[in-house]
Tab-separated table of C-alpha atoms in Angstrom:
chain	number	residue	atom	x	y	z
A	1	UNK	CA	17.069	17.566	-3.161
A	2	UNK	CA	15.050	20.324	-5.089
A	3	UNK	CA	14.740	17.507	-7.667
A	4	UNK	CA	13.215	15.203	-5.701
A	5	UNK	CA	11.441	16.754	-3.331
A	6	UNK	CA	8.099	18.158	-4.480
A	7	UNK	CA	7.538	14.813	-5.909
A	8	UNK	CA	8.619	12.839	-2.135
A	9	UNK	CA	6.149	15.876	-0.828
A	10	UNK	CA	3.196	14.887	-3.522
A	11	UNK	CA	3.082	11.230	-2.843
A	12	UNK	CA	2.991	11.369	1.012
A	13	UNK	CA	0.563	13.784	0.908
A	14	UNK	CA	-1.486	11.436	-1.832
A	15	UNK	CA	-0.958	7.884	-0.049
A	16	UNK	CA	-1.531	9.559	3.953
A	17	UNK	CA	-4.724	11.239	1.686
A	18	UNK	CA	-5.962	8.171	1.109
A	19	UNK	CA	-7.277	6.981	4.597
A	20	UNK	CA	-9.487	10.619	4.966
A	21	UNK	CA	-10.935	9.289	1.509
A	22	UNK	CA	-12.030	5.876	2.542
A	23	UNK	CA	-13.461	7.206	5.593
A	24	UNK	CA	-15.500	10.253	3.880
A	25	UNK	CA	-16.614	7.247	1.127
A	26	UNK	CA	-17.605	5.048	3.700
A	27	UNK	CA	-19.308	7.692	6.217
A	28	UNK	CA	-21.156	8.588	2.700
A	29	UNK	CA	-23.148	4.835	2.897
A	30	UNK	CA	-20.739	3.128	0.094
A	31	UNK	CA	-20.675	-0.320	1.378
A	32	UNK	CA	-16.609	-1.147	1.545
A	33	UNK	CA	-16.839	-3.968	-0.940
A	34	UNK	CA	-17.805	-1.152	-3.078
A	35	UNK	CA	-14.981	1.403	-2.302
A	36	UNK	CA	-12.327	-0.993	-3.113
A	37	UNK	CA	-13.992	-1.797	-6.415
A	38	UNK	CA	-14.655	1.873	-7.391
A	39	UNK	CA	-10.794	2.953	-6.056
A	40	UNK	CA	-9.590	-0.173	-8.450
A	41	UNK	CA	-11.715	0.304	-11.354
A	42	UNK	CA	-10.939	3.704	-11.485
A	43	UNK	CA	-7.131	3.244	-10.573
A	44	UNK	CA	-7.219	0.410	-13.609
A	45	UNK	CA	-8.328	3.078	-16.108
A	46	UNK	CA	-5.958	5.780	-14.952
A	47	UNK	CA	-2.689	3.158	-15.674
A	48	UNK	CA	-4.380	1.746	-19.094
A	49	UNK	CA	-4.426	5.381	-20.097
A	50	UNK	CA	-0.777	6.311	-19.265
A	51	UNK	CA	-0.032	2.245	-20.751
A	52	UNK	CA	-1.471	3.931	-23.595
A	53	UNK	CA	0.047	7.219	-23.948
A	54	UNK	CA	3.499	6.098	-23.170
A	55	UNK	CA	2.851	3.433	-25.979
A	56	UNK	CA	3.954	0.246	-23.817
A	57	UNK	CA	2.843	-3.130	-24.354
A	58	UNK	CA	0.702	-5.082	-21.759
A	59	UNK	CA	2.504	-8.154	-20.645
A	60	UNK	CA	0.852	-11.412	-23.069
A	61	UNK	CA	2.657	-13.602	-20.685
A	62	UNK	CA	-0.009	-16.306	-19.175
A	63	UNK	CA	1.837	-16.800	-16.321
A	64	UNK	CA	2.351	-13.022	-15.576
A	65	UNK	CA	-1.300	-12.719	-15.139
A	66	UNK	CA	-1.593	-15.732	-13.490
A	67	UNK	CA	0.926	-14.213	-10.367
A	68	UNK	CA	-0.765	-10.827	-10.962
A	69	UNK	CA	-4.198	-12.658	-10.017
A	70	UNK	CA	-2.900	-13.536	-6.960
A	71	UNK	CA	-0.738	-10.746	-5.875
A	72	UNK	CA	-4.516	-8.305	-6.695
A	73	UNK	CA	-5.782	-10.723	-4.113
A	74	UNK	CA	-3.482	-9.769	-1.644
A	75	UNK	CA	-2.501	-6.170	-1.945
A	76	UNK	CA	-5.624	-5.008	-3.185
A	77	UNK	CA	-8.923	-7.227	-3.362
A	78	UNK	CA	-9.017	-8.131	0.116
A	79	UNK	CA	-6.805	-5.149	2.108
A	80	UNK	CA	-8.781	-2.371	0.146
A	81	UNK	CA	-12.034	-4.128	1.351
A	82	UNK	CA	-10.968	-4.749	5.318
A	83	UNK	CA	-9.479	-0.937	5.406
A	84	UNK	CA	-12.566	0.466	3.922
A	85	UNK	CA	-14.352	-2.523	6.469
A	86	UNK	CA	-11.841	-0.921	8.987
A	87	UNK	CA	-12.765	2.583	8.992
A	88	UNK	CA	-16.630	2.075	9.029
A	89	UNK	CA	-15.824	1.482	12.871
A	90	UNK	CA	-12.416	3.436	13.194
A	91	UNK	CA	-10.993	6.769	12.524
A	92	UNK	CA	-8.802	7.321	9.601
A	93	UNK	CA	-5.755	8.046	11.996
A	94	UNK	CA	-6.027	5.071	13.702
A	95	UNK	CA	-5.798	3.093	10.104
A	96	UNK	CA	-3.149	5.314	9.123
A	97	UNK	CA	-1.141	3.996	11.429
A	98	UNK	CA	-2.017	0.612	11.405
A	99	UNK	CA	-0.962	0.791	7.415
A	100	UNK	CA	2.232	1.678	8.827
A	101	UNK	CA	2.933	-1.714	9.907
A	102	UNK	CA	2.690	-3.712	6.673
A	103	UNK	CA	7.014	-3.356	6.237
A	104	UNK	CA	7.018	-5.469	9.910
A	105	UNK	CA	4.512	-7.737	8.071
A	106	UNK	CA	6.447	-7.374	4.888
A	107	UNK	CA	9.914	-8.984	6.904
A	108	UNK	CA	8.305	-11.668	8.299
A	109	UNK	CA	7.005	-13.364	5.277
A	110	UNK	CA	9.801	-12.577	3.370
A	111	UNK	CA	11.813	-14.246	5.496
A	112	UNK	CA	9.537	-17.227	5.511
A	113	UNK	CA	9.179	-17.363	1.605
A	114	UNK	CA	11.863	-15.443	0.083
A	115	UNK	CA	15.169	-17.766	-0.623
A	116	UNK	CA	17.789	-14.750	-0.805
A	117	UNK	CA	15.989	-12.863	2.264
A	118	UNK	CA	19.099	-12.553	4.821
A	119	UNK	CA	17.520	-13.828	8.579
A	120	UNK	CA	17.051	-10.906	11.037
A	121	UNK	CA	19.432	-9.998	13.190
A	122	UNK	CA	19.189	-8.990	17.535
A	123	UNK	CA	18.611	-5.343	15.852
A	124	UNK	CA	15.263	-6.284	13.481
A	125	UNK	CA	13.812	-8.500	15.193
A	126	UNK	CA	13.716	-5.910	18.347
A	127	UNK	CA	11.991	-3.778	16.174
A	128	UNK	CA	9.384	-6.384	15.752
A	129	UNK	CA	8.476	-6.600	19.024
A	130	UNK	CA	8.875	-2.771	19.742
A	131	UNK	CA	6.398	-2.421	15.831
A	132	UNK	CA	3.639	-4.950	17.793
A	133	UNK	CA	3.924	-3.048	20.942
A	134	UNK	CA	3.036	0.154	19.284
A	135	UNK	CA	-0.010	-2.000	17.221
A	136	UNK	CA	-1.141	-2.534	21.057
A	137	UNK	CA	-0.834	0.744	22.314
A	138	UNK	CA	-2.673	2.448	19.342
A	139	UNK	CA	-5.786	-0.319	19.913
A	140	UNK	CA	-6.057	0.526	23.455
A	141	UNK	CA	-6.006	-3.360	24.207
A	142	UNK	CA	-6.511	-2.757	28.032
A	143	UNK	CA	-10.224	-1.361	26.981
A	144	UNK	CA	-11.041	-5.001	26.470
A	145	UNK	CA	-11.121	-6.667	23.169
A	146	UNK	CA	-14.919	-6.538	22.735
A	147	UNK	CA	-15.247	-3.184	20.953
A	148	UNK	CA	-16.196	-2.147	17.925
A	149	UNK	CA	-12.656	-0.137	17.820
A	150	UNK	CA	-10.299	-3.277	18.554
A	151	UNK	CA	-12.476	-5.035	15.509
A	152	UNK	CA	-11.918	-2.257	12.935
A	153	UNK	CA	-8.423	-1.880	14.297
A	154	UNK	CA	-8.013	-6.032	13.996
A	155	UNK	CA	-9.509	-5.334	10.131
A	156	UNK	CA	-6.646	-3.004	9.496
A	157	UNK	CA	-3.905	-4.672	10.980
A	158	UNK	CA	-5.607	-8.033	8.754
A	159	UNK	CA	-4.914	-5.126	5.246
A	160	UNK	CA	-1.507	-4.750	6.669
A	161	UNK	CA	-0.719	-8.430	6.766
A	162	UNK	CA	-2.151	-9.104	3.482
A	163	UNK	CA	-0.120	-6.802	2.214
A	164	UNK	CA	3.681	-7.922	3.707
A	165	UNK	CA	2.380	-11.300	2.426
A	166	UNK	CA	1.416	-9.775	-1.459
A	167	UNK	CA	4.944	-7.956	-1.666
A	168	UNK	CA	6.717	-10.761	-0.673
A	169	UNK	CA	4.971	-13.131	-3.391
A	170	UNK	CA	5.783	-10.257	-5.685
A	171	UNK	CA	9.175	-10.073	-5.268
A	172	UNK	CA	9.246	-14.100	-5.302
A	173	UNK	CA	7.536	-14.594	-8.706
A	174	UNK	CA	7.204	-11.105	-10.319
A	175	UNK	CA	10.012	-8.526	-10.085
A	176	UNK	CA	12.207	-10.577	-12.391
A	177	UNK	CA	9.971	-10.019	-15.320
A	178	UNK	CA	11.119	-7.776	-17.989
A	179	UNK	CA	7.892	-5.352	-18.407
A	180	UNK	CA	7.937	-2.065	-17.033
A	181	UNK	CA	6.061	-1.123	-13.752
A	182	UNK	CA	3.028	0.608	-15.607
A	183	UNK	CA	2.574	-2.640	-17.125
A	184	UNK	CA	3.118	-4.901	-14.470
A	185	UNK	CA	0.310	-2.523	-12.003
A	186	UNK	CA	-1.902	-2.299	-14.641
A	187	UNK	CA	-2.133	-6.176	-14.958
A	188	UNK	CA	-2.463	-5.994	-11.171
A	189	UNK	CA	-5.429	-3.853	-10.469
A	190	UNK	CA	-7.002	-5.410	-13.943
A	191	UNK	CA	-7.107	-8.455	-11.973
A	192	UNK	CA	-8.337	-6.798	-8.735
A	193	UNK	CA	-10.998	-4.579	-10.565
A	194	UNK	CA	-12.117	-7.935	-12.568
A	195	UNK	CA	-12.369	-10.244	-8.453
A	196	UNK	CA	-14.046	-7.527	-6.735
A	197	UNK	CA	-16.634	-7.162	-9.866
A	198	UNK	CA	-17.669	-10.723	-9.290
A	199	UNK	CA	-17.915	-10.226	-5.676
A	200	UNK	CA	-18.861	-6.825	-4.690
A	201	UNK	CA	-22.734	-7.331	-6.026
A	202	UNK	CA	-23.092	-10.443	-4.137
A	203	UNK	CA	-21.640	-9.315	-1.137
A	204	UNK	CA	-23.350	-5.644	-1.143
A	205	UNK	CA	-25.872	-5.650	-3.897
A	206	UNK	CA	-26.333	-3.105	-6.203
A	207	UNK	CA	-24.028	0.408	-6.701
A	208	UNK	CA	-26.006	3.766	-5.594
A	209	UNK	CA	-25.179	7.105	-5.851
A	210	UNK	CA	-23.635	8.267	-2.250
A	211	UNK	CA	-23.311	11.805	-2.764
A	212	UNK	CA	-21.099	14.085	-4.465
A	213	UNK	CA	-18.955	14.461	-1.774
A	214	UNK	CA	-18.170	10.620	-1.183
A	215	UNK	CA	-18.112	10.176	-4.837
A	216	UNK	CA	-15.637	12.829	-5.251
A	217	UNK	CA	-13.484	11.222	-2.819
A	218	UNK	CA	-13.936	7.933	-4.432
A	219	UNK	CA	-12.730	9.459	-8.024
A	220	UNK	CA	-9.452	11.018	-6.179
A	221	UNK	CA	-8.754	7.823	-3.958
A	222	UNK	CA	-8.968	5.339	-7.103
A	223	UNK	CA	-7.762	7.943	-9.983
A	224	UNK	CA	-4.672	9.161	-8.364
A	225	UNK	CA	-4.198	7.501	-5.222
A	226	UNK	CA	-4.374	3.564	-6.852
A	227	UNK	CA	-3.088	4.682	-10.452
A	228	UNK	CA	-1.243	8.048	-10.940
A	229	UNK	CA	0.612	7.410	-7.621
A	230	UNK	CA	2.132	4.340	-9.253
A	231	UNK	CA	3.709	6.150	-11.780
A	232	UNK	CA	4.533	9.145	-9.045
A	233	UNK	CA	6.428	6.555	-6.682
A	234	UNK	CA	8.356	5.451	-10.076
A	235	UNK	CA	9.682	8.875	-10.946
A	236	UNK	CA	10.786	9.203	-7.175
A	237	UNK	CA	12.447	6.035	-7.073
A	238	UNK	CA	14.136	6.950	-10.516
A	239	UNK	CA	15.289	10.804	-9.214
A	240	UNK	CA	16.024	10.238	-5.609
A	241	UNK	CA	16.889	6.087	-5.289
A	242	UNK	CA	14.616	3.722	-3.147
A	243	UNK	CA	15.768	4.808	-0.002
A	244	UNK	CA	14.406	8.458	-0.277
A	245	UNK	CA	11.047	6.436	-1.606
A	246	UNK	CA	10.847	3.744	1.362
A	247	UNK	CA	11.071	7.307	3.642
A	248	UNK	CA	7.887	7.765	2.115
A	249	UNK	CA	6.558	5.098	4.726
A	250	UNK	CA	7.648	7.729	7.944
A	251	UNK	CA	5.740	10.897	6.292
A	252	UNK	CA	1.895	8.946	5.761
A	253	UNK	CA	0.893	8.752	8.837
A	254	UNK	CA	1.533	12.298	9.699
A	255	UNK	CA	-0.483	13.388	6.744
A	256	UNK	CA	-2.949	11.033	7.362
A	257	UNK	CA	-3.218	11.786	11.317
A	258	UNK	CA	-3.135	15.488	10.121
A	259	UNK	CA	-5.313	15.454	7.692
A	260	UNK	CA	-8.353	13.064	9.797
A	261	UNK	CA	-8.063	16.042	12.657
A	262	UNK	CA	-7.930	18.646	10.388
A	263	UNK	CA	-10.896	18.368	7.821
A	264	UNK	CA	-12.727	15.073	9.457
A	265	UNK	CA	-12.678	16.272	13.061
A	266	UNK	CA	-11.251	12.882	14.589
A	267	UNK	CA	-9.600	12.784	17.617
A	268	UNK	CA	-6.301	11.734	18.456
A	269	UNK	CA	-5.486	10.181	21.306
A	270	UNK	CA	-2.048	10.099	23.489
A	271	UNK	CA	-2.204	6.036	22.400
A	272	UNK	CA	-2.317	6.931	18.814
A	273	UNK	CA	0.548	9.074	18.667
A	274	UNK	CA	2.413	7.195	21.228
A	275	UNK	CA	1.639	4.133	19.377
A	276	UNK	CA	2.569	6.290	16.048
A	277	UNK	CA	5.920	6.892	17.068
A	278	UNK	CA	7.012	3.086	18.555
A	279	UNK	CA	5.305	1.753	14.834
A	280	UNK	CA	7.542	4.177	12.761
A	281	UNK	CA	10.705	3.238	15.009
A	282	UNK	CA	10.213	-0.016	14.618
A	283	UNK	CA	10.198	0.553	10.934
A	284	UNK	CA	13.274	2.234	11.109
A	285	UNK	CA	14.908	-0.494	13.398
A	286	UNK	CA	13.881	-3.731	10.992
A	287	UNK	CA	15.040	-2.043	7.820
A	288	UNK	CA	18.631	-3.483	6.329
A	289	UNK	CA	21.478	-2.562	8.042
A	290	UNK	CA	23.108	-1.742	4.166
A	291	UNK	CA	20.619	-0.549	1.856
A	292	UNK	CA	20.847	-2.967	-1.631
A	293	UNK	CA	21.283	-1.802	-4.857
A	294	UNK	CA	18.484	-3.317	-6.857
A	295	UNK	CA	15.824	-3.890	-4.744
A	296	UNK	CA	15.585	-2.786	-1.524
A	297	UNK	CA	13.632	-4.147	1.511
A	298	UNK	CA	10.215	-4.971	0.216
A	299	UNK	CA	7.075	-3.308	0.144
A	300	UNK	CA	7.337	0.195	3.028
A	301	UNK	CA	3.553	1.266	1.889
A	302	UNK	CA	0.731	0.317	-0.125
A	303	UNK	CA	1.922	0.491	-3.410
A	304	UNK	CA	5.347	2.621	-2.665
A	305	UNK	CA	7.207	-1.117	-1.896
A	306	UNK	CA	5.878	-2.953	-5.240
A	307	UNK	CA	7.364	0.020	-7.177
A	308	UNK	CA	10.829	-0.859	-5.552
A	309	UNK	CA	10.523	-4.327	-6.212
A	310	UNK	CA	9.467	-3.987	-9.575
A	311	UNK	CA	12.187	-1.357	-10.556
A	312	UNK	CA	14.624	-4.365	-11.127
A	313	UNK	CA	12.668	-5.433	-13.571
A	314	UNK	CA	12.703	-2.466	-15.824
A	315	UNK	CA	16.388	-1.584	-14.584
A	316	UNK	CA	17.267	-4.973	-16.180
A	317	UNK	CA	14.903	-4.700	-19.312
A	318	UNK	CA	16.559	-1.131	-20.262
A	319	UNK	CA	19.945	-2.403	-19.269
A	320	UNK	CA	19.266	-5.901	-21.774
């Protein structure tokens, strides 16, 4: 345990970070559009660099960047955009927890895409239900469903699904392919970086200067929350085995509930937490009865689950 956990400690603290960050970038005037291409450009150059230093070859592979073109779509292009969307009308609490759904998400599409993906039993799918029920609670749907709340919560929830849908096209038509994870992101968030380029002028004009303070939080939220973090998640999976990583999924949105009362001032509700505590059960209630060996249940966490997946693919390389 002393082995592993500073480094379980670090990247909780990191990813639950990361909703306080969007919300100080976005509070700053940065359009979200241009938060998720700022956290990705600057998350791309953090992973070229350790690409670079750790002297690994980019994947050449057409067909690798054609699946990482569509998997940027889906766990970062558009999610990064309807968080940062999100939080312009909700606190960073509430989209902490609402990031705490995407493994619910995750098992659904699996199970609607993935061949090998075993059909839920009585005990997963009651965690479904008892996962949505918490989504509910933490929107306060019996306010009425015209506030500017229930939309930024709906925008988050919309991140969430994008990303159970991205991991499970990941572990379809990536995680099988013998380049290591540094790689593999780094072709990712190239991809995102290069969408959002094309679309964040269009969409939100030109960049400005917002302020040292959101800029600052920018720098952090793409630099090590989108690219060191990768590599972070990698060395946890690596010391401690993807079931102390997935855990990872039950600590964020303590940090991030902490942290978005502590330094942002946001309140929190008895719906959050109550809402908080039925979202992370329900996590614990649809994950596999057995743990696997290779690759556990996909995707517990923004980028936590793709460096699960893709861990058979460089357990398999160094094993070939």
């Amino acid at each position: 345990m002393r082995r592993w956990w500073p480094g379980f400690v670090t990247l909780s603290a990191v990813w639950g970070a990361s909703f306080a960050l969007i919300k100080v970038a976005v509070d700053g005037g940065v359009p979200p559009v241009w938060v998720a291409l700022w956290r990705s450009l600057l998350g791309v150059g953090t992973l070229w660099a350790i690409l670079v230093l750790r002297r690994e070859r980019a994947p050449r592979d057409r067909a690798v960047w054609g699946h990482s073109a569509v998997v940027a779509v889906l766990l970062n292009a558009v999610p990064f955009t309807l968080f940062s969307y999100g939080e312009t009308r909700i606190s960073s609490v509430l989209a902490g927890v609402m990031n705490a759904t995407t493994p619910l998400f995750t098992l659904l599409f699996a199970v609607a895409t993935v061949p090998d993906e075993r059909r839920p039993g009585a005990r997963r799918l009651s965690g479904l239900v008892l996962g949505f029920v918490g989504v509910l609670t933490v929107l306060g749907v019996w306010r009425g469903i015209g506030s500017g709340e229930i939309a930024g919560g709906l925008a988050c929830l919309g991140a969430a699904c994008c990303y159970g849908a991205g991991f499970a096209y990941l572990r379809r038509f990536l995680s099988g392919r013998p380049h290591s994870v540094t790689a593999l992101s780094a072709a990712q968030i190239t991809c995102a970086a290069a969408e959002l380029a094309v679309i964040a002028p269009l969409a939100a004009g030109a960049p400005h200067w917002p302020g040292a303070g959101p800029a600052a939080a920018l720098l952090v939220l793409g630099a090590v929350g989108t690219g060191f973090a990768y590599v972070l998640n990698l060395g946890l999976v690596r010391s401690a085995g993807t079931a102390v990583a997935s855990a990872v999924t039950y600590v964020m949105p303590l940090w991030s509930t902490a942290l978005g009362a502590a330094f942002l001032a946001e309140p929190v509700g008895w719906n959050a937490l109550a809402g908080a505590a039925a979202v992370i059960a329900a996590v614990a209630l649809t994950r596999p009865a057995r743990p696997k060996t290779a690759v556990d249940d996909p995707a517990q966490g923004s980028a936590e689950a793709q460096e699960k997946v893709q861990e058979k693919a460089s357990a398999e390389a160094a094993r070939g």
